[in-house]
Coordinates of C-alpha atoms in Angstrom, one line a residue:
Chain A
M1 CA 62.7 55.7 -72.3
I2 CA 59.8 53.4 -71.7
S3 CA 60.6 51.8 -75.3
K4 CA 64.2 50.6 -74.4
T5 CA 64.5 47.1 -73.4
L6 CA 65.9 46.3 -70.1
P7 CA 69.4 45.3 -71.3
G8 CA 69.6 48.5 -73.1
R9 CA 68.9 50.5 -69.6
L10 CA 71.1 48.4 -68.1
R11 CA 73.9 49.0 -70.2
E12 CA 73.2 52.8 -70.1
S13 CA 73.5 52.4 -66.1
L14 CA 76.7 51.3 -66.2
P15 CA 78.8 54.2 -65.4
A16 CA 76.4 54.7 -62.4
Y17 CA 77.3 51.6 -61.2
A18 CA 80.9 52.5 -61.6
F19 CA 80.6 55.5 -59.5
L20 CA 78.6 53.4 -57.1
A21 CA 81.2 50.4 -57.4
P22 CA 83.2 51.2 -53.9
W23 CA 80.2 51.5 -52.0
L24 CA 78.5 48.2 -53.3
I25 CA 81.4 46.2 -52.5
G26 CA 81.0 47.4 -49.1
L27 CA 77.2 47.0 -49.0
F28 CA 77.6 43.5 -49.7
G29 CA 81.2 42.5 -48.7
L30 CA 80.5 44.8 -44.9
T31 CA 76.9 44.8 -44.6
L32 CA 74.6 42.4 -46.4
I33 CA 77.0 39.2 -46.4
P34 CA 78.3 39.9 -43.0
M35 CA 74.3 40.2 -41.7
V36 CA 73.4 37.2 -43.1
L37 CA 76.5 35.1 -42.2
S38 CA 76.0 36.4 -38.9
L39 CA 72.0 35.3 -38.6
Y40 CA 73.7 32.1 -39.9
Y41 CA 76.3 32.2 -36.7
S42 CA 73.4 33.0 -34.6
F43 CA 71.8 29.3 -34.9
T44 CA 75.7 27.9 -34.5
D45 CA 78.2 27.2 -31.6
Y46 CA 81.1 28.8 -33.2
S47 CA 84.3 29.9 -31.2
L48 CA 86.5 31.3 -34.3
L49 CA 88.6 28.5 -33.9
A50 CA 86.9 25.5 -35.4
P51 CA 84.0 26.1 -37.9
P52 CA 80.6 26.7 -36.7
V53 CA 78.3 23.8 -36.0
W54 CA 74.5 24.4 -35.9
E55 CA 72.4 23.8 -33.3
G56 CA 69.0 25.7 -33.8
L57 CA 67.7 28.2 -31.6
A58 CA 70.1 27.1 -28.7
N59 CA 71.9 30.3 -28.6
Y60 CA 68.1 32.1 -28.0
Q61 CA 67.0 29.7 -25.7
R62 CA 69.9 30.3 -23.7
M63 CA 69.0 33.8 -23.6
L64 CA 65.9 33.0 -21.7
S65 CA 67.9 31.0 -18.6
D66 CA 70.9 33.7 -18.5
D67 CA 70.9 35.7 -15.6
R68 CA 73.7 38.1 -16.7
Y69 CA 71.9 38.5 -20.2
Q70 CA 68.4 39.4 -18.7
H71 CA 70.4 41.7 -16.0
S72 CA 72.0 43.0 -19.0
L73 CA 69.0 44.2 -20.4
V74 CA 67.4 45.7 -17.6
V75 CA 70.5 47.9 -17.0
T76 CA 70.0 49.0 -20.6
F77 CA 66.9 49.5 -20.5
T78 CA 67.0 51.8 -17.5
Y79 CA 70.2 53.7 -19.0
V80 CA 68.1 54.3 -22.2
L81 CA 64.6 54.9 -20.2
L82 CA 66.2 57.6 -18.2
S83 CA 69.0 59.2 -19.9
V84 CA 67.3 59.9 -23.3
P85 CA 64.0 61.7 -21.6
L86 CA 66.4 63.6 -19.4
E87 CA 68.5 64.4 -21.9
M88 CA 65.9 65.4 -24.4
V89 CA 64.1 67.9 -21.9
F90 CA 67.2 69.3 -20.7
A91 CA 68.2 70.1 -24.3
L92 CA 65.0 71.5 -25.0
A93 CA 64.7 73.7 -22.1
V94 CA 68.1 75.2 -22.8
A95 CA 67.6 75.8 -26.5
V96 CA 64.3 77.7 -25.2
V97 CA 66.0 79.6 -23.2
L98 CA 68.9 80.3 -25.4
N99 CA 66.3 81.0 -28.2
Q100 CA 64.9 84.0 -26.4
G101 CA 67.4 86.5 -28.2
L102 CA 70.0 86.1 -25.7
K103 CA 73.6 87.7 -26.9
A104 CA 76.7 85.7 -27.5
V105 CA 74.1 82.6 -28.0
A106 CA 76.9 81.4 -30.7
F107 CA 79.4 81.3 -27.4
Y108 CA 76.8 79.1 -24.9
R109 CA 75.8 77.0 -27.9
A110 CA 79.7 76.2 -28.2
V111 CA 80.1 75.7 -24.8
Y112 CA 77.3 73.4 -24.2
Y113 CA 78.2 71.6 -27.1
V114 CA 81.8 70.7 -26.2
P115 CA 80.7 67.4 -24.2
S116 CA 78.7 66.5 -26.5
L117 CA 81.9 66.3 -28.8
L118 CA 84.4 64.6 -26.3
G119 CA 81.4 62.2 -24.5
G120 CA 82.1 59.6 -26.3
S121 CA 86.0 59.3 -25.4
V122 CA 88.1 57.4 -23.2
A123 CA 89.3 60.6 -21.6
I124 CA 86.1 61.8 -20.4
A125 CA 85.3 58.3 -19.0
I126 CA 88.5 58.5 -17.0
L127 CA 87.4 61.9 -15.6
W128 CA 84.0 60.3 -14.8
R129 CA 85.8 57.8 -13.1
Q130 CA 87.7 60.1 -10.7
I131 CA 84.9 62.6 -10.2
F132 CA 82.6 60.1 -9.0
G133 CA 85.5 58.0 -7.0
A134 CA 84.9 57.5 -3.3
D135 CA 87.4 60.5 -2.8
G136 CA 86.8 62.0 -5.9
L137 CA 85.6 65.4 -7.2
V138 CA 82.0 65.3 -6.2
N139 CA 82.5 63.9 -2.6
Q140 CA 85.2 66.6 -1.9
V141 CA 82.6 69.3 -3.2
L142 CA 80.3 67.7 -0.8
G143 CA 82.7 67.6 2.0
T144 CA 83.0 71.0 1.9
V145 CA 79.4 71.3 3.0
G146 CA 79.9 68.4 5.2
L147 CA 78.1 65.8 3.5
D148 CA 79.8 62.4 3.4
G149 CA 79.0 61.0 -0.2
P150 CA 79.1 57.5 -1.2
G151 CA 81.6 55.6 -3.9
W152 CA 79.4 56.5 -6.5
I153 CA 81.1 54.0 -9.0
S154 CA 82.2 51.4 -6.3
S155 CA 78.6 51.2 -5.2
P156 CA 76.2 49.0 -7.1
D157 CA 73.3 51.5 -6.5
T158 CA 74.5 54.5 -7.6
S159 CA 77.3 53.6 -10.4
L160 CA 74.5 53.0 -13.7
F161 CA 73.6 56.8 -12.6
T162 CA 77.1 58.3 -12.7
L163 CA 76.4 56.9 -16.5
V164 CA 73.0 58.2 -17.2
L165 CA 74.5 61.7 -16.0
L166 CA 77.5 61.6 -18.1
R167 CA 75.1 61.0 -21.2
V168 CA 72.8 64.0 -19.9
W169 CA 76.1 66.2 -19.5
Q170 CA 76.3 65.8 -23.2
F171 CA 72.8 67.1 -24.3
G172 CA 74.6 69.7 -26.5
A173 CA 73.9 67.8 -29.6
P174 CA 70.4 67.2 -29.3
M175 CA 70.2 70.7 -28.2
V176 CA 71.8 72.4 -31.1
I177 CA 69.3 70.7 -33.4
F178 CA 66.4 71.7 -31.2
L179 CA 68.0 75.5 -31.7
A180 CA 67.7 75.2 -35.4
G181 CA 64.2 74.1 -35.2
L182 CA 63.4 76.8 -33.0
R183 CA 64.8 79.5 -35.4
Q184 CA 62.6 77.8 -38.2
I185 CA 59.3 78.8 -36.0
P186 CA 58.2 82.3 -37.5
G187 CA 57.9 84.9 -35.2
D188 CA 55.2 86.2 -36.5
V189 CA 52.8 83.1 -35.8
L190 CA 54.1 83.5 -32.0
E191 CA 53.4 87.4 -31.9
A192 CA 49.5 87.0 -33.5
A193 CA 49.3 84.5 -31.0
E194 CA 50.4 86.7 -28.3
V195 CA 48.0 89.7 -29.7
D196 CA 44.9 87.1 -29.2
G197 CA 46.2 86.8 -25.3
A198 CA 47.7 83.6 -25.4
G199 CA 50.3 83.7 -22.3
R200 CA 53.9 82.3 -22.6
V201 CA 52.8 78.7 -21.7
R202 CA 49.9 78.3 -24.1
R203 CA 51.9 79.5 -26.9
F204 CA 54.3 77.2 -26.1
V205 CA 52.4 74.4 -25.6
H206 CA 49.8 75.2 -28.7
I207 CA 52.5 76.7 -31.1
T208 CA 55.9 76.0 -30.4
L209 CA 56.1 72.4 -29.1
P210 CA 53.8 71.3 -32.2
L211 CA 55.9 73.3 -34.4
L212 CA 58.9 71.6 -33.2
S213 CA 57.2 68.2 -33.1
P214 CA 59.3 66.8 -36.0
I215 CA 62.7 67.7 -34.4
I216 CA 61.7 66.1 -31.1
F217 CA 60.9 63.2 -32.9
F218 CA 64.0 63.0 -35.1
N219 CA 66.1 63.5 -31.9
L220 CA 64.3 60.8 -29.7
V221 CA 64.8 58.1 -32.4
L222 CA 68.3 59.5 -33.0
Q223 CA 69.0 59.2 -29.3
I224 CA 67.2 56.1 -28.5
I225 CA 69.3 54.4 -31.2
G226 CA 72.5 55.7 -29.9
A227 CA 71.9 55.0 -25.8
F228 CA 71.4 51.5 -26.7
Q229 CA 74.4 51.1 -28.2
A230 CA 76.5 53.2 -26.0
F231 CA 79.8 51.6 -24.5
T232 CA 82.9 53.0 -24.4
P233 CA 81.8 54.8 -20.7
A234 CA 80.8 51.6 -19.4
F235 CA 83.7 49.6 -20.6
I236 CA 86.4 52.6 -19.3
V237 CA 84.3 53.2 -15.7
S238 CA 83.8 49.5 -15.0
G239 CA 87.6 48.7 -16.1
G240 CA 85.8 46.1 -18.9
S241 CA 83.7 44.2 -16.2
G242 CA 80.3 46.1 -16.2
G243 CA 80.9 45.9 -12.5
P244 CA 80.3 46.5 -9.6
S245 CA 78.1 43.7 -9.5
D246 CA 77.0 43.9 -13.1
S247 CA 75.6 47.2 -12.1
T248 CA 76.9 48.8 -15.8
L249 CA 76.8 45.5 -17.5
F250 CA 75.3 47.2 -20.7
Y251 CA 74.2 45.2 -23.4
T252 CA 77.1 45.9 -25.7
L253 CA 79.5 45.2 -22.9
Y254 CA 78.1 41.9 -22.3
L255 CA 78.0 41.6 -26.0
Y256 CA 81.9 42.0 -26.3
Q257 CA 82.5 40.1 -23.4
K258 CA 80.9 37.1 -24.8
A259 CA 82.1 37.7 -28.1
F260 CA 86.1 38.6 -27.3
G261 CA 86.1 37.4 -23.8
S262 CA 85.0 34.0 -24.3
F263 CA 85.0 33.6 -28.0
E264 CA 81.2 32.7 -27.8
M265 CA 80.8 34.4 -31.2
G266 CA 77.4 32.2 -31.7
Y267 CA 75.8 33.4 -28.8
A268 CA 77.3 37.4 -29.4
A269 CA 75.8 37.1 -32.9
A270 CA 72.6 36.1 -31.5
M271 CA 72.6 39.0 -28.9
A272 CA 73.2 41.5 -31.9
W273 CA 70.2 40.1 -33.5
V274 CA 68.3 40.4 -30.6
L275 CA 69.6 44.5 -30.3
L276 CA 68.5 45.0 -33.5
L277 CA 65.2 43.7 -33.0
I278 CA 64.9 45.5 -30.0
I279 CA 66.0 48.8 -31.7
A280 CA 64.0 48.3 -34.6
G281 CA 61.1 47.6 -32.2
F282 CA 61.8 51.1 -30.5
T283 CA 62.2 52.7 -33.6
A284 CA 58.9 51.4 -35.1
A285 CA 56.7 52.3 -31.7
N286 CA 58.1 55.9 -31.8
F287 CA 56.9 55.9 -35.5
V288 CA 53.9 54.4 -35.0
M289 CA 53.1 57.0 -31.5
G290 CA 54.8 59.9 -33.6
K291 CA 51.6 59.8 -36.0
R292 CA 49.3 60.6 -32.8
W293 CA 51.8 63.5 -31.9
V294 CA 54.1 64.6 -34.6
F295 CA 53.0 67.6 -36.4
Y296 CA 53.8 67.9 -40.2
A297 CA 52.6 71.1 -41.4
D298 CA 53.1 70.3 -45.0
E299 CA 51.0 67.3 -44.8
R300 CA 48.2 68.7 -42.7
E301 CA 47.8 71.4 -45.8
A302 CA 47.8 68.5 -48.4
R303 CA 44.5 67.2 -47.0
Chain B
M1 CA 58.8 74.8 -43.0
S2 CA 55.4 75.9 -43.3
T3 CA 53.1 76.7 -40.8
P4 CA 49.7 75.4 -39.4
V5 CA 48.5 78.9 -38.6
R6 CA 48.7 80.3 -42.2
Q7 CA 46.9 83.8 -41.8
R8 CA 47.8 85.5 -38.8
P9 CA 45.4 88.4 -38.0
P10 CA 46.1 91.4 -40.0
R11 CA 48.1 93.7 -38.1
T12 CA 46.3 96.4 -38.4
E13 CA 46.4 99.7 -36.1
S14 CA 43.7 98.6 -34.0
A15 CA 45.5 95.4 -33.3
P16 CA 47.9 96.8 -30.6
R17 CA 45.2 99.1 -29.0
S18 CA 43.9 95.8 -27.4
V19 CA 47.0 95.6 -25.5
P20 CA 47.0 98.7 -23.3
R21 CA 50.1 100.8 -23.1
R22 CA 50.7 100.0 -19.1
T23 CA 50.9 96.6 -19.7
R24 CA 53.1 96.8 -23.0
A25 CA 55.6 98.7 -20.7
A26 CA 55.3 96.2 -17.9
N27 CA 55.9 93.6 -20.1
R28 CA 59.1 95.0 -21.2
Q29 CA 60.2 95.8 -18.0
G30 CA 59.3 91.8 -17.2
L31 CA 60.9 91.0 -20.7
M32 CA 64.2 92.5 -19.2
S33 CA 63.9 90.6 -16.0
R34 CA 63.1 87.5 -17.5
R35 CA 66.6 88.0 -19.7
T36 CA 68.5 88.4 -16.9
V37 CA 67.0 85.0 -15.4
A38 CA 67.5 83.3 -18.4
H39 CA 71.4 84.7 -18.5
A40 CA 71.8 83.7 -15.0
A41 CA 70.4 80.1 -15.7
I42 CA 72.5 79.8 -18.8
I43 CA 75.7 81.1 -17.2
L44 CA 75.1 78.7 -14.1
I45 CA 74.5 75.9 -16.3
G46 CA 77.4 76.2 -18.5
L47 CA 79.6 76.9 -15.5
V48 CA 78.7 73.6 -13.5
M49 CA 79.3 71.5 -17.0
V50 CA 82.1 73.0 -17.8
Y51 CA 83.7 72.6 -14.5
P52 CA 85.0 69.1 -14.8
L53 CA 86.8 70.1 -17.7
V54 CA 88.6 72.8 -15.8
W55 CA 89.4 71.0 -12.8
M56 CA 91.0 68.3 -14.8
L57 CA 93.0 70.9 -16.6
S58 CA 94.0 72.4 -13.1
S59 CA 94.6 69.3 -11.6
S60 CA 96.7 68.1 -14.5
F61 CA 99.5 70.2 -13.4
E62 CA 99.4 69.2 -9.7
P63 CA 101.1 66.2 -8.2
T64 CA 98.5 63.5 -7.6
T65 CA 98.2 63.9 -3.9
E66 CA 97.0 67.4 -4.2
I67 CA 94.5 66.5 -6.6
F68 CA 92.2 64.8 -3.7
G69 CA 91.2 67.1 -1.2
S70 CA 91.5 70.2 -3.4
T71 CA 88.2 71.8 -5.1
S72 CA 90.0 74.3 -6.5
L73 CA 90.8 75.4 -9.8
V74 CA 94.2 76.9 -9.4
P75 CA 97.0 74.8 -9.0
K76 CA 99.1 75.7 -5.6
S77 CA 102.2 74.6 -7.5
P78 CA 101.9 74.3 -11.1
S79 CA 104.4 72.1 -12.7
L80 CA 104.5 70.1 -15.8
D81 CA 105.6 66.9 -13.9
N82 CA 102.6 64.7 -15.0
Y83 CA 102.8 65.7 -18.8
S84 CA 106.8 64.6 -18.9
A85 CA 105.9 61.6 -17.0
G86 CA 102.6 60.6 -18.7
W87 CA 104.3 61.5 -22.1
S88 CA 106.8 58.7 -21.5
G89 CA 103.9 56.9 -20.4
P90 CA 103.5 53.0 -19.9
G91 CA 105.2 51.2 -23.0
A92 CA 106.1 53.6 -26.2
P93 CA 105.7 57.8 -25.8
F94 CA 102.5 59.0 -26.2
S95 CA 103.7 60.5 -29.7
V96 CA 103.5 56.9 -31.1
Y97 CA 99.9 57.0 -30.2
L98 CA 99.2 60.1 -31.4
L99 CA 101.0 59.5 -35.2
N100 CA 99.3 56.0 -35.4
S101 CA 95.9 57.9 -34.8
L102 CA 96.6 60.8 -37.1
L103 CA 97.9 58.4 -39.7
I104 CA 94.2 56.3 -39.3
C105 CA 92.7 60.0 -39.4
A106 CA 93.9 60.7 -42.1
L107 CA 93.2 57.5 -44.3
T108 CA 89.6 57.8 -43.1
I109 CA 89.2 61.1 -44.6
V110 CA 90.3 60.4 -47.7
G111 CA 88.6 57.2 -48.1
N112 CA 85.2 58.5 -46.8
V113 CA 85.5 62.0 -49.1
L114 CA 86.1 59.8 -52.1
S115 CA 83.8 56.9 -51.5
C116 CA 80.9 58.6 -50.3
S117 CA 81.0 61.6 -53.2
L118 CA 81.3 58.9 -55.9
A119 CA 78.4 57.1 -54.8
A120 CA 76.4 60.5 -53.6
Y121 CA 77.1 61.5 -57.3
A122 CA 75.2 58.7 -58.6
F123 CA 72.5 58.8 -56.5
A124 CA 71.8 62.5 -57.0
R125 CA 72.5 62.8 -60.6
M126 CA 72.2 59.9 -62.8
S127 CA 69.5 57.1 -63.6
F128 CA 70.3 53.7 -63.2
V129 CA 68.0 50.6 -62.8
G130 CA 67.8 49.7 -59.2
R131 CA 68.2 53.3 -58.1
R132 CA 65.2 53.6 -55.9
V133 CA 65.7 50.4 -54.2
L134 CA 69.7 50.8 -53.5
F135 CA 68.7 54.4 -52.2
G136 CA 66.8 53.1 -50.1
V137 CA 68.9 50.2 -48.9
M138 CA 71.7 53.3 -48.5
L139 CA 69.4 55.1 -46.1
G140 CA 68.8 51.8 -44.0
T141 CA 72.2 51.1 -43.4
I142 CA 72.6 54.3 -41.6
M143 CA 70.2 53.3 -38.9
L144 CA 71.8 49.7 -38.7
P145 CA 73.9 49.2 -35.4
A146 CA 77.2 48.1 -36.0
H147 CA 77.0 45.0 -33.8
V148 CA 75.0 43.0 -36.1
T149 CA 77.9 42.7 -39.1
L150 CA 80.3 42.8 -36.2
I151 CA 80.9 39.0 -35.7
A152 CA 80.6 38.3 -39.1
Q153 CA 83.0 41.2 -40.0
Y154 CA 85.2 40.2 -37.3
S155 CA 86.0 36.4 -38.8
I156 CA 86.1 37.7 -42.7
F157 CA 88.9 40.0 -41.6
R158 CA 90.6 37.4 -39.3
D159 CA 90.5 35.1 -42.6
L160 CA 91.7 37.9 -44.6
G161 CA 94.9 37.9 -41.7
W162 CA 93.9 41.3 -41.3
V163 CA 93.5 41.5 -37.4
D164 CA 96.2 43.3 -35.5
T165 CA 96.6 45.6 -38.6
Y166 CA 95.0 49.2 -39.4
L167 CA 93.0 47.5 -42.6
P168 CA 89.7 46.7 -40.6
L169 CA 90.1 50.3 -39.5
V170 CA 90.7 52.1 -42.8
V171 CA 89.8 50.2 -45.4
P172 CA 86.0 50.0 -44.7
K173 CA 85.9 53.7 -44.8
F174 CA 87.1 53.4 -48.9
L175 CA 83.8 51.4 -49.1
G176 CA 81.2 54.3 -48.1
T177 CA 80.2 52.5 -45.3
E178 CA 79.6 55.3 -43.2
A179 CA 76.6 56.2 -45.4
F180 CA 75.7 59.4 -43.4
F181 CA 78.0 61.2 -45.3
I182 CA 76.5 59.8 -48.5
F183 CA 73.1 60.9 -47.6
L184 CA 74.5 64.3 -46.6
M185 CA 76.5 64.8 -49.8
V186 CA 73.2 63.6 -52.0
Q187 CA 71.2 66.4 -50.2
F188 CA 74.0 69.0 -51.0
I189 CA 74.2 67.8 -54.9
R190 CA 70.6 68.0 -55.4
G191 CA 70.8 72.1 -54.1
L192 CA 73.2 72.4 -57.0
P193 CA 72.1 73.8 -60.3
R194 CA 71.8 71.1 -63.2
E195 CA 72.4 73.7 -65.5
L196 CA 76.1 73.1 -64.4
D197 CA 76.1 69.6 -65.4
E198 CA 74.3 70.1 -68.8
A199 CA 76.9 72.9 -69.7
A200 CA 79.7 71.0 -68.7
R201 CA 78.0 67.5 -71.1
I202 CA 77.7 70.2 -74.1
D203 CA 81.3 71.0 -73.7
G204 CA 82.4 67.6 -74.1
C205 CA 82.9 66.3 -70.5
G206 CA 82.1 63.0 -69.4
V207 CA 80.3 61.8 -66.3
F208 CA 83.5 61.6 -64.5
Q209 CA 84.7 64.7 -65.4
I210 CA 81.8 66.2 -64.7
Y211 CA 82.1 64.7 -61.4
L212 CA 85.8 65.9 -60.6
R213 CA 85.9 69.2 -62.7
I214 CA 82.6 70.6 -61.6
V215 CA 80.6 68.5 -58.5
L216 CA 83.7 68.2 -56.6
P217 CA 84.9 72.0 -55.9
L218 CA 81.0 72.8 -55.5
L219 CA 80.5 70.0 -53.1
R220 CA 83.4 71.4 -50.6
P221 CA 81.0 72.5 -48.0
A222 CA 79.8 68.9 -47.5
L223 CA 83.4 68.0 -47.8
V224 CA 85.0 69.5 -45.1
T225 CA 82.1 68.9 -43.1
T226 CA 82.3 65.3 -44.1
A227 CA 86.4 65.5 -43.1
I228 CA 85.6 66.9 -39.7
F229 CA 83.2 64.2 -38.6
S230 CA 85.2 61.7 -39.9
F231 CA 88.5 62.9 -38.2
I232 CA 86.5 63.4 -34.8
W233 CA 84.8 60.1 -34.9
S234 CA 87.4 58.2 -36.1
Y235 CA 90.0 59.4 -33.8
N236 CA 87.6 59.0 -30.6
D237 CA 86.8 55.5 -31.9
F238 CA 87.4 53.4 -29.1
F239 CA 85.5 50.0 -30.0
T240 CA 86.7 49.3 -33.7
A241 CA 90.3 49.8 -32.3
L242 CA 89.9 47.6 -29.4
I243 CA 88.8 44.5 -31.2
Y244 CA 91.1 44.8 -34.1
V245 CA 94.6 46.1 -32.7
S246 CA 96.5 44.7 -29.9
D247 CA 100.1 45.4 -30.6
P248 CA 101.5 47.5 -28.1
A249 CA 103.5 50.1 -30.7
R250 CA 100.4 50.4 -32.8
L251 CA 97.7 51.2 -30.1
T252 CA 95.5 54.6 -31.2
V253 CA 95.3 57.1 -28.7
P254 CA 92.0 55.8 -26.8
L255 CA 93.8 52.5 -26.3
A256 CA 96.6 53.7 -25.2
L257 CA 94.8 56.0 -22.5
R258 CA 92.9 52.8 -21.6
T259 CA 96.1 50.8 -20.9
F260 CA 97.5 53.5 -19.0
L261 CA 94.4 53.6 -16.9
D262 CA 95.0 49.7 -15.9
S263 CA 98.7 49.7 -15.9
S264 CA 98.6 52.5 -13.4
G265 CA 95.3 52.0 -11.5
Q266 CA 94.4 55.3 -9.5
S267 CA 97.5 56.3 -8.2
E268 CA 98.5 58.3 -10.9
W269 CA 95.7 60.2 -11.9
G270 CA 97.8 63.4 -12.5
Q271 CA 99.4 61.8 -15.4
M272 CA 96.4 60.2 -16.4
F273 CA 94.4 63.6 -16.7
A274 CA 97.5 65.2 -18.4
M275 CA 97.7 62.5 -20.6
S276 CA 93.7 62.9 -21.1
L277 CA 93.8 66.4 -22.0
V278 CA 96.4 65.6 -24.5
T279 CA 94.1 63.2 -26.2
M280 CA 91.5 66.3 -26.2
V281 CA 93.7 68.4 -28.0
P282 CA 93.4 67.2 -31.7
V283 CA 89.6 67.5 -31.5
L284 CA 89.1 70.5 -29.4
V285 CA 91.5 72.3 -32.0
A286 CA 89.4 70.6 -34.8
F287 CA 86.6 72.3 -32.8
V288 CA 87.5 75.7 -32.4
L289 CA 88.6 75.7 -36.2
F290 CA 85.2 74.5 -37.9
Q291 CA 82.9 75.3 -35.0
R292 CA 80.5 76.7 -37.5
R293 CA 81.0 73.5 -39.9
I294 CA 80.5 71.4 -37.1
V295 CA 77.3 73.1 -35.5
E296 CA 75.5 72.9 -39.1
G297 CA 76.5 70.0 -39.6
V298 CA 74.7 68.5 -36.0
A299 CA 71.7 71.1 -36.9
T300 CA 71.1 69.8 -40.2
T301 CA 71.7 66.0 -40.3
G302 CA 72.0 65.3 -36.2
L303 CA 75.5 64.0 -37.0
K304 CA 77.3 64.2 -33.6

């Protein structure tokens, strides 16, 4: 192997490249080249109708003075920082309870998972729009106990929270992952701790959580990346506007409005790159902070 | 997965003695009541979660006037009017949209299964120049937000004259853009014994024959998982369709629902619910049929 020249090794690589050909075409044609192009567009004024015109950092500078843009950042961060922890805590709590050796776990798991399966669909967003409408289901239920609820979706104070709730409602997917992780925790470790006199809380904090931390980390990274890109619920619930008063103007929704509403493709491309940086930043921060709390059993043993 | 506490105290006869009999009995009783509480909590949360869906189902059989002012789950005078009116809907009958969506889903499944299994076989079984780098790039694309390529992809597809066709929705799937599935299959193929490949090679099979005759049949569980998730994702995909499809006769199911919402406003909730439920049926059927595969897929890879 080592004695072979590079051309020889390249020739031997040809069959593999034949297998990889469709993916490689996609990688270059649909990912790498578009990435380079969109980076270029982000420095231009580009309306699709005319060729892009270079204008340097103008799009990025514009973000600094674009109130709606900054508002969309606030909305998105609020959404991510509220919904992801809530969803995770809920998912973990339910997984722990389901893992208590209850019968019919498979059934409950299925019931809890269905909202995750449907949650991103237009149909559920339509349902949400009715449930939290002024005379929707929630207010009808409140009415039966004599309470007069607000128009949850039509009020800028509450509309975002209906979308947070929609995401929390979909805790089934991370829960299934937690449940699989909990199954991996050997029962004898917990038993041993019990024999040593550790109570439930201690066992949970000192054994279950550390052993589960890689899974918590995995879910956290995945959910944050997903939440930053949420689009359909906000689009449907607000009828594409991000209203009322821009209270549901998600980052991706504003990007969509700029790109396909007013055809400011250059600005939208710049927004996309900032979104990538934000997501990459969060993911990197997760990994850095993860070193402190994520416990990899194998790693510790290797030391 | 190994554990931090490698050596639990040996379970000699003396160990249980430290827990007195009385406490153990009490523990068992505590366990019973804890289970009851756990059960109750699980059922309660489950009911709250499912309630909106069941309520939607029951409302779809009621006239819109009855939907408002009733939290009941039993329709007073059930009728199928919403379904018949909704089905003929604004624009084309709903069957047109369903067929559009199912066509796209079928092509997506074929595309993902083909392109991803080919790439996965190369990554898992073949050695080639640049393997490590390309594998890293492939993993990186899984995390990449679609928005970063969106604008340029749109302008490319527009230049190709593909806007308002299904090509932008389908062609990328034949080019392995859903790299998650490649990763899934690589992991699966790595678990298959290499001896099978070698035996086939001795019998005179080329790499492609090994892929076709040995790996592909054994890969079936991963292919089924890929097919199911391809179906659900592509069926529910609203964003891509929103951008590329506008011809009313070519709308996919999510787009059709959305125009329904826009054109009938708040006035036809009954019909909207009926059609929303219709659009959920294929996904729910897939879930019922492949529940285990779906749950395993989520549990092992985080696919949704």
